[in-house]
Amino acid sequence: MIFNRFSRQKPSLRSQPFTLLTCCLSATAANTTNNSSKLYDHYSFKPPPSLSPKPENPNPTLNPNKNFKKKSKPQYRPPSSLDAPKKKYTDLPFDFRYSYTETNQNVRPIGLREPKYSPFGPGRLEREWTGVCAPAADPKVKSAEEGAEDPNLEEKRILVRERIQGEPLTNAERKALVEKCHRNRTKRQINLGRDGLTHNMLNDIHNHWKHAEAVRIKCLGVPTVDMKNVCFQLEDKTFGKIIFRHGGTLVLYRGRNYNPKKRPVIPLMLWRPHEPVYPKLIKTTIEGLSIEETKEMRKRRLAVPVLTKLAKNGYYGSLVPMVRDAFLVSELVRIDCQGLERSDYKKIGCKLRDLVPCILVTFEKEQIVVWRGKDYKHPGDDGQFFTHRELFDDPENDSACGVEEEVMGDSSSQQDFCSGDDE
């Protein structure tokens, strides 16, 4: 109580020490400032850069220009489809098509199913898309009828292929490359299916050639009806050489002078273009027959015995010789295509029409019925089709390399190389 009364009566005594302390501190700071100035004048004391009010540049060579401003990084901008892409220029001497084996340049389409949108993307290729192909000769072609291939391009392709291939392989070198492509040695393989040799498949082949001199290609489905065309297009478009063939299995060699760093620029197709409209395969009246004869022939279409039944995604390399031989006995031939896509057996019928040759009667009920015509003559062995297995041995090289043991000679190894489905 006494302490409280004393604090209430004399409040000024409690705040007086704080006032005196503040005055002492201010006087001490003033004396320190005067003393520091006197010390600097008397002893020439120079404070270190860290204590100086305006620190000098410790390394003047790093920033000699005082007005220099560091450039700021541009802000990240995600890629957009609205940005103008860079055009790709390529000097490949052939027209770009979606499929090189399943399109016939001699047959002109009668219309297009969509506008002429380039499947390479807008503004990504210097060639103009005509609806069917991107021609190499004249990039300003605006109609499908004008897109005929320049005959000089074939000569240019031959010269490029000869330069890349160099000297031919000896039998020993060929057998060594084929042995490396054995399915027990490597699983690297390119599958060629119903669409045939597509444009993007060319890029896949060159990617395989980065790691190996030869690549194994397995062909199944519709393109195997005409294996000679498949082999020709592979060598013509890739500038390689086929060194082994057994059924639908091929080994494609890249060439002695092939340089993966100087591989051709192959722009990729971003989507599959719609096929153009072609004339009808089956006409109302069969060529060379009247209306009544056409009706009678179509009535007995299912009474004809089946020549063969096609398996889905099988090998059809012997189909054309079978049809040619069957025409020696019967004027009508029926092929069972149950289980196949409608587009597949239509393409098979179109190939038979051109290769046998014959006349298409009907595609009803998943059957291909063809007629040989009135004046049919068996073409014989015209050399247009390959045998089941083709030999690539050069007898002139046997003396130089000695007697070599057959790498793929026995039947057991052949079955292992080309057996059914790969794992």
mmCIF file of N, CA and C in Angstrom, residues 307-386:
data_model
loop_
_atom_site.group_PDB
_atom_site.id
_atom_site.type_symbol
_atom_site.label_atom_id
_atom_site.label_comp_id
_atom_site.label_asym_id
_atom_site.label_seq_id
_atom_site.Cartn_x
_atom_site.Cartn_y
_atom_site.Cartn_z
ATOM 1 N N LEU A 307 -12.172 -72.851 -105.324
ATOM 2 C CA LEU A 307 -10.779 -73.131 -105.655
ATOM 3 C C LEU A 307 -9.916 -73.173 -104.401
ATOM 4 N N THR A 308 -10.066 -72.184 -103.540
ATOM 5 C CA THR A 308 -9.286 -72.108 -102.295
ATOM 6 C C THR A 308 -9.990 -71.171 -101.335
ATOM 7 N N LYS A 309 -9.659 -71.285 -100.076
ATOM 8 C CA LYS A 309 -10.187 -70.395 -99.039
ATOM 9 C C LYS A 309 -9.035 -69.564 -98.495
ATOM 10 N N LEU A 310 -9.201 -68.263 -98.525
ATOM 11 C CA LEU A 310 -8.145 -67.359 -98.087
ATOM 12 C C LEU A 310 -8.244 -67.123 -96.587
ATOM 13 N N ALA A 311 -7.128 -67.246 -95.909
ATOM 14 C CA ALA A 311 -7.068 -66.948 -94.476
ATOM 15 C C ALA A 311 -6.816 -65.459 -94.270
ATOM 16 N N LYS A 312 -7.278 -64.970 -93.144
ATOM 17 C CA LYS A 312 -7.089 -63.549 -92.848
ATOM 18 C C LYS A 312 -5.619 -63.267 -92.567
ATOM 19 N N ASN A 313 -5.104 -62.229 -93.218
ATOM 20 C CA ASN A 313 -3.702 -61.826 -93.074
ATOM 21 C C ASN A 313 -2.752 -62.987 -93.375
ATOM 22 N N GLY A 314 -3.042 -63.685 -94.459
ATOM 23 C CA GLY A 314 -2.186 -64.790 -94.865
ATOM 24 C C GLY A 314 -1.247 -64.382 -95.991
ATOM 25 N N TYR A 315 -0.572 -65.387 -96.546
ATOM 26 C CA TYR A 315 0.338 -65.160 -97.665
ATOM 27 C C TYR A 315 -0.344 -65.672 -98.934
ATOM 28 N N TYR A 316 -0.574 -64.767 -99.903
ATOM 29 C CA TYR A 316 -1.323 -65.077 -101.119
ATOM 30 C C TYR A 316 -0.433 -65.051 -102.356
ATOM 31 N N GLY A 317 0.832 -65.379 -102.209
ATOM 32 C CA GLY A 317 1.749 -65.282 -103.342
ATOM 33 C C GLY A 317 1.462 -66.280 -104.445
ATOM 34 N N SER A 318 0.818 -67.416 -104.133
ATOM 35 C CA SER A 318 0.540 -68.442 -105.146
ATOM 36 C C SER A 318 -0.880 -68.374 -105.678
ATOM 37 N N LEU A 319 -1.624 -67.297 -105.373
ATOM 38 C CA LEU A 319 -3.020 -67.219 -105.791
ATOM 39 C C LEU A 319 -3.161 -67.015 -107.296
ATOM 40 N N VAL A 320 -2.373 -66.151 -107.880
ATOM 41 C CA VAL A 320 -2.495 -65.865 -109.318
ATOM 42 C C VAL A 320 -2.146 -67.092 -110.164
ATOM 43 N N PRO A 321 -1.044 -67.812 -109.917
ATOM 44 C CA PRO A 321 -0.811 -69.044 -110.692
ATOM 45 C C PRO A 321 -1.914 -70.087 -110.530
ATOM 46 N N MET A 322 -2.527 -70.174 -109.334
ATOM 47 C CA MET A 322 -3.623 -71.121 -109.133
ATOM 48 C C MET A 322 -4.822 -70.766 -109.999
ATOM 49 N N VAL A 323 -5.162 -69.486 -110.072
ATOM 50 C CA VAL A 323 -6.310 -69.061 -110.889
ATOM 51 C C VAL A 323 -6.019 -69.295 -112.366
ATOM 52 N N ARG A 324 -4.801 -69.046 -112.801
ATOM 53 C CA ARG A 324 -4.450 -69.272 -114.211
ATOM 54 C C ARG A 324 -4.577 -70.749 -114.581
ATOM 55 N N ASP A 325 -4.132 -71.621 -113.702
ATOM 56 C CA ASP A 325 -4.239 -73.050 -113.984
ATOM 57 C C ASP A 325 -5.689 -73.516 -113.934
ATOM 58 N N ALA A 326 -6.493 -72.933 -113.041
ATOM 59 C CA ALA A 326 -7.898 -73.336 -112.942
ATOM 60 C C ALA A 326 -8.681 -72.940 -114.181
ATOM 61 N N PHE A 327 -8.293 -71.873 -114.849
ATOM 62 C CA PHE A 327 -8.997 -71.445 -116.057
ATOM 63 C C PHE A 327 -8.791 -72.422 -117.216
ATOM 64 N N LEU A 328 -7.820 -73.298 -117.112
ATOM 65 C CA LEU A 328 -7.648 -74.307 -118.154
ATOM 66 C C LEU A 328 -8.746 -75.364 -118.093
ATOM 67 N N VAL A 329 -9.400 -75.506 -116.950
ATOM 68 C CA VAL A 329 -10.432 -76.523 -116.755
ATOM 69 C C VAL A 329 -11.820 -75.909 -116.733
ATOM 70 N N SER A 330 -11.978 -74.759 -116.067
ATOM 71 C CA SER A 330 -13.294 -74.135 -115.910
ATOM 72 C C SER A 330 -13.207 -72.673 -116.295
ATOM 73 N N GLU A 331 -14.342 -72.173 -116.808
ATOM 74 C CA GLU A 331 -14.369 -70.761 -117.199
ATOM 75 C C GLU A 331 -14.675 -69.844 -116.035
ATOM 76 N N LEU A 332 -15.249 -70.384 -114.961
ATOM 77 C CA LEU A 332 -15.538 -69.617 -113.753
ATOM 78 C C LEU A 332 -14.710 -70.165 -112.598
ATOM 79 N N VAL A 333 -14.210 -69.258 -111.785
ATOM 80 C CA VAL A 333 -13.416 -69.618 -110.609
ATOM 81 C C VAL A 333 -13.969 -68.849 -109.423
ATOM 82 N N ARG A 334 -14.179 -69.587 -108.318
ATOM 83 C CA ARG A 334 -14.695 -68.964 -107.089
ATOM 84 C C ARG A 334 -13.665 -69.105 -105.980
ATOM 85 N N ILE A 335 -13.451 -68.021 -105.256
ATOM 86 C CA ILE A 335 -12.500 -67.977 -104.141
ATOM 87 C C ILE A 335 -13.260 -67.568 -102.898
ATOM 88 N N ASP A 336 -13.165 -68.387 -101.861
ATOM 89 C CA ASP A 336 -13.877 -68.133 -100.606
ATOM 90 C C ASP A 336 -13.081 -67.149 -99.759
ATOM 91 N N CYS A 337 -13.706 -66.048 -99.350
ATOM 92 C CA CYS A 337 -13.038 -64.982 -98.577
ATOM 93 C C CYS A 337 -13.767 -64.709 -97.269
ATOM 94 N N GLN A 338 -14.411 -65.693 -96.689
ATOM 95 C CA GLN A 338 -15.137 -65.487 -95.443
ATOM 96 C C GLN A 338 -14.154 -65.153 -94.317
ATOM 97 N N GLY A 339 -14.497 -64.118 -93.565
ATOM 98 C CA GLY A 339 -13.638 -63.654 -92.482
ATOM 99 C C GLY A 339 -12.764 -62.482 -92.854
ATOM 100 N N LEU A 340 -12.653 -62.165 -94.139
ATOM 101 C CA LEU A 340 -11.833 -61.035 -94.586
ATOM 102 C C LEU A 340 -12.669 -59.767 -94.631
ATOM 103 N N GLU A 341 -11.992 -58.648 -94.496
ATOM 104 C CA GLU A 341 -12.658 -57.357 -94.653
ATOM 105 C C GLU A 341 -13.105 -57.176 -96.101
ATOM 106 N N ARG A 342 -14.213 -56.462 -96.256
ATOM 107 C CA ARG A 342 -14.735 -56.254 -97.608
ATOM 108 C C ARG A 342 -13.741 -55.501 -98.481
ATOM 109 N N SER A 343 -13.065 -54.523 -97.904
ATOM 110 C CA SER A 343 -12.087 -53.769 -98.683
ATOM 111 C C SER A 343 -10.912 -54.649 -99.100
ATOM 112 N N ASP A 344 -10.596 -55.667 -98.277
ATOM 113 C CA ASP A 344 -9.457 -56.537 -98.588
ATOM 114 C C ASP A 344 -9.748 -57.412 -99.797
ATOM 115 N N TYR A 345 -10.897 -58.113 -99.800
ATOM 116 C CA TYR A 345 -11.122 -58.992 -100.944
ATOM 117 C C TYR A 345 -11.514 -58.227 -102.199
ATOM 118 N N LYS A 346 -11.933 -56.987 -102.052
ATOM 119 C CA LYS A 346 -12.113 -56.157 -103.256
ATOM 120 C C LYS A 346 -10.766 -55.809 -103.877
ATOM 121 N N LYS A 347 -9.787 -55.500 -103.032
ATOM 122 C CA LYS A 347 -8.446 -55.224 -103.564
ATOM 123 C C LYS A 347 -7.835 -56.471 -104.194
ATOM 124 N N ILE A 348 -8.096 -57.641 -103.589
ATOM 125 C CA ILE A 348 -7.580 -58.882 -104.168
ATOM 126 C C ILE A 348 -8.208 -59.126 -105.538
ATOM 127 N N GLY A 349 -9.517 -58.897 -105.645
ATOM 128 C CA GLY A 349 -10.171 -59.058 -106.942
ATOM 129 C C GLY A 349 -9.644 -58.096 -107.988
ATOM 130 N N CYS A 350 -9.333 -56.859 -107.567
ATOM 131 C CA CYS A 350 -8.774 -55.885 -108.508
ATOM 132 C C CYS A 350 -7.394 -56.315 -108.985
ATOM 133 N N LYS A 351 -6.595 -56.894 -108.080
ATOM 134 C CA LYS A 351 -5.276 -57.371 -108.491
ATOM 135 C C LYS A 351 -5.391 -58.570 -109.424
ATOM 136 N N LEU A 352 -6.338 -59.472 -109.152
ATOM 137 C CA LEU A 352 -6.528 -60.620 -110.046
ATOM 138 C C LEU A 352 -6.963 -60.169 -111.436
ATOM 139 N N ARG A 353 -7.797 -59.163 -111.489
ATOM 140 C CA ARG A 353 -8.250 -58.659 -112.790
ATOM 141 C C ARG A 353 -7.084 -58.176 -113.639
ATOM 142 N N ASP A 354 -6.097 -57.543 -113.017
ATOM 143 C CA ASP A 354 -4.985 -56.989 -113.779
ATOM 144 C C ASP A 354 -3.865 -57.999 -114.014
ATOM 145 N N LEU A 355 -3.692 -58.966 -113.116
ATOM 146 C CA LEU A 355 -2.537 -59.855 -113.190
ATOM 147 C C LEU A 355 -2.834 -61.163 -113.907
ATOM 148 N N VAL A 356 -4.074 -61.680 -113.836
ATOM 149 C CA VAL A 356 -4.320 -62.999 -114.434
ATOM 150 C C VAL A 356 -4.240 -62.985 -115.961
ATOM 151 N N PRO A 357 -4.914 -62.166 -116.749
ATOM 152 C CA PRO A 357 -6.032 -61.256 -116.448
ATOM 153 C C PRO A 357 -7.364 -61.991 -116.538
ATOM 154 N N CYS A 358 -8.412 -61.377 -115.952
ATOM 155 C CA CYS A 358 -9.740 -61.985 -115.953
ATOM 156 C C CYS A 358 -10.775 -60.882 -115.797
ATOM 157 N N ILE A 359 -12.052 -61.297 -115.734
ATOM 158 C CA ILE A 359 -13.166 -60.364 -115.616
ATOM 159 C C ILE A 359 -13.903 -60.677 -114.323
ATOM 160 N N LEU A 360 -14.131 -59.663 -113.511
ATOM 161 C CA LEU A 360 -14.819 -59.845 -112.235
ATOM 162 C C LEU A 360 -16.315 -60.014 -112.476
ATOM 163 N N VAL A 361 -16.921 -60.985 -111.776
ATOM 164 C CA VAL A 361 -18.350 -61.260 -111.919
ATOM 165 C C VAL A 361 -19.120 -60.731 -110.723
ATOM 166 N N THR A 362 -18.695 -61.070 -109.491
ATOM 167 C CA THR A 362 -19.412 -60.613 -108.304
ATOM 168 C C THR A 362 -18.524 -60.746 -107.075
ATOM 169 N N PHE A 363 -18.919 -59.981 -106.014
ATOM 170 C CA PHE A 363 -18.296 -60.056 -104.696
ATOM 171 C C PHE A 363 -19.306 -60.450 -103.623
ATOM 172 N N GLU A 364 -20.468 -60.914 -103.999
ATOM 173 C CA GLU A 364 -21.535 -61.175 -103.033
ATOM 174 C C GLU A 364 -21.190 -62.356 -102.141
ATOM 175 N N LYS A 365 -21.701 -62.279 -100.882
ATOM 176 C CA LYS A 365 -21.550 -63.326 -99.880
ATOM 177 C C LYS A 365 -20.081 -63.690 -99.643
ATOM 178 N N GLU A 366 -19.240 -62.654 -99.642
ATOM 179 C CA GLU A 366 -17.813 -62.800 -99.333
ATOM 180 C C GLU A 366 -17.136 -63.814 -100.256
ATOM 181 N N GLN A 367 -17.518 -63.776 -101.525
ATOM 182 C CA GLN A 367 -16.936 -64.664 -102.522
ATOM 183 C C GLN A 367 -16.403 -63.819 -103.686
ATOM 184 N N ILE A 368 -15.271 -64.239 -104.226
ATOM 185 C CA ILE A 368 -14.728 -63.613 -105.439
ATOM 186 C C ILE A 368 -14.956 -64.593 -106.584
ATOM 187 N N VAL A 369 -15.775 -64.181 -107.544
ATOM 188 C CA VAL A 369 -16.064 -65.004 -108.722
ATOM 189 C C VAL A 369 -15.530 -64.256 -109.938
ATOM 190 N N VAL A 370 -14.650 -64.927 -110.696
ATOM 191 C CA VAL A 370 -14.036 -64.314 -111.876
ATOM 192 C C VAL A 370 -14.289 -65.207 -113.091
ATOM 193 N N TRP A 371 -14.332 -64.571 -114.234
ATOM 194 C CA TRP A 371 -14.566 -65.256 -115.514
ATOM 195 C C TRP A 371 -13.341 -65.052 -116.387
ATOM 196 N N ARG A 372 -12.958 -66.102 -117.092
ATOM 197 C CA ARG A 372 -11.736 -66.041 -117.883
ATOM 198 C C ARG A 372 -11.900 -65.290 -119.187
ATOM 199 N N GLY A 373 -13.135 -65.146 -119.679
ATOM 200 C CA GLY A 373 -13.357 -64.483 -120.963
ATOM 201 C C GLY A 373 -13.556 -65.498 -122.074
ATOM 202 N N LYS A 374 -13.863 -64.993 -123.236
ATOM 203 C CA LYS A 374 -14.153 -65.880 -124.375
ATOM 204 C C LYS A 374 -12.876 -66.463 -124.967
ATOM 205 N N ASP A 375 -11.938 -65.641 -125.294
ATOM 206 C CA ASP A 375 -10.697 -66.103 -125.935
ATOM 207 C C ASP A 375 -9.571 -66.070 -124.908
ATOM 208 N N TYR A 376 -9.547 -67.099 -124.064
ATOM 209 C CA TYR A 376 -8.542 -67.131 -123.003
ATOM 210 C C TYR A 376 -7.344 -67.948 -123.448
ATOM 211 N N LYS A 377 -6.166 -67.432 -123.202
ATOM 212 C CA LYS A 377 -4.916 -68.139 -123.472
ATOM 213 C C LYS A 377 -4.047 -68.060 -122.230
ATOM 214 N N HIS A 378 -3.567 -69.205 -121.818
ATOM 215 C CA HIS A 378 -2.719 -69.244 -120.623
ATOM 216 C C HIS A 378 -1.416 -68.499 -120.924
ATOM 217 N N PRO A 379 -1.096 -67.487 -120.120
ATOM 218 C CA PRO A 379 0.131 -66.712 -120.405
ATOM 219 C C PRO A 379 1.406 -67.503 -120.190
ATOM 220 N N GLY A 380 1.349 -68.629 -119.480
ATOM 221 C CA GLY A 380 2.555 -69.402 -119.227
ATOM 222 C C GLY A 380 3.447 -68.736 -118.201
ATOM 223 N N ASP A 381 4.699 -69.133 -118.195
ATOM 224 C CA ASP A 381 5.685 -68.580 -117.264
ATOM 225 C C ASP A 381 6.312 -67.350 -117.902
ATOM 226 N N ASP A 382 5.692 -66.184 -117.654
ATOM 227 C CA ASP A 382 6.181 -64.940 -118.241
ATOM 228 C C ASP A 382 7.219 -64.238 -117.391
ATOM 229 N N GLY A 383 7.609 -64.860 -116.272
ATOM 230 C CA GLY A 383 8.628 -64.250 -115.405
ATOM 231 C C GLY A 383 8.113 -63.109 -114.578
ATOM 232 N N GLN A 384 6.784 -62.949 -114.526
ATOM 233 C CA GLN A 384 6.230 -61.835 -113.765
ATOM 234 C C GLN A 384 6.154 -62.133 -112.277
ATOM 235 N N PHE A 385 6.109 -63.423 -111.910
ATOM 236 C CA PHE A 385 5.942 -63.796 -110.519
ATOM 237 C C PHE A 385 7.160 -64.565 -110.036
ATOM 238 N N PHE A 386 7.429 -64.440 -108.735
ATOM 239 C CA PHE A 386 8.551 -65.098 -108.123
ATOM 240 C C PHE A 386 8.172 -66.525 -107.734
#
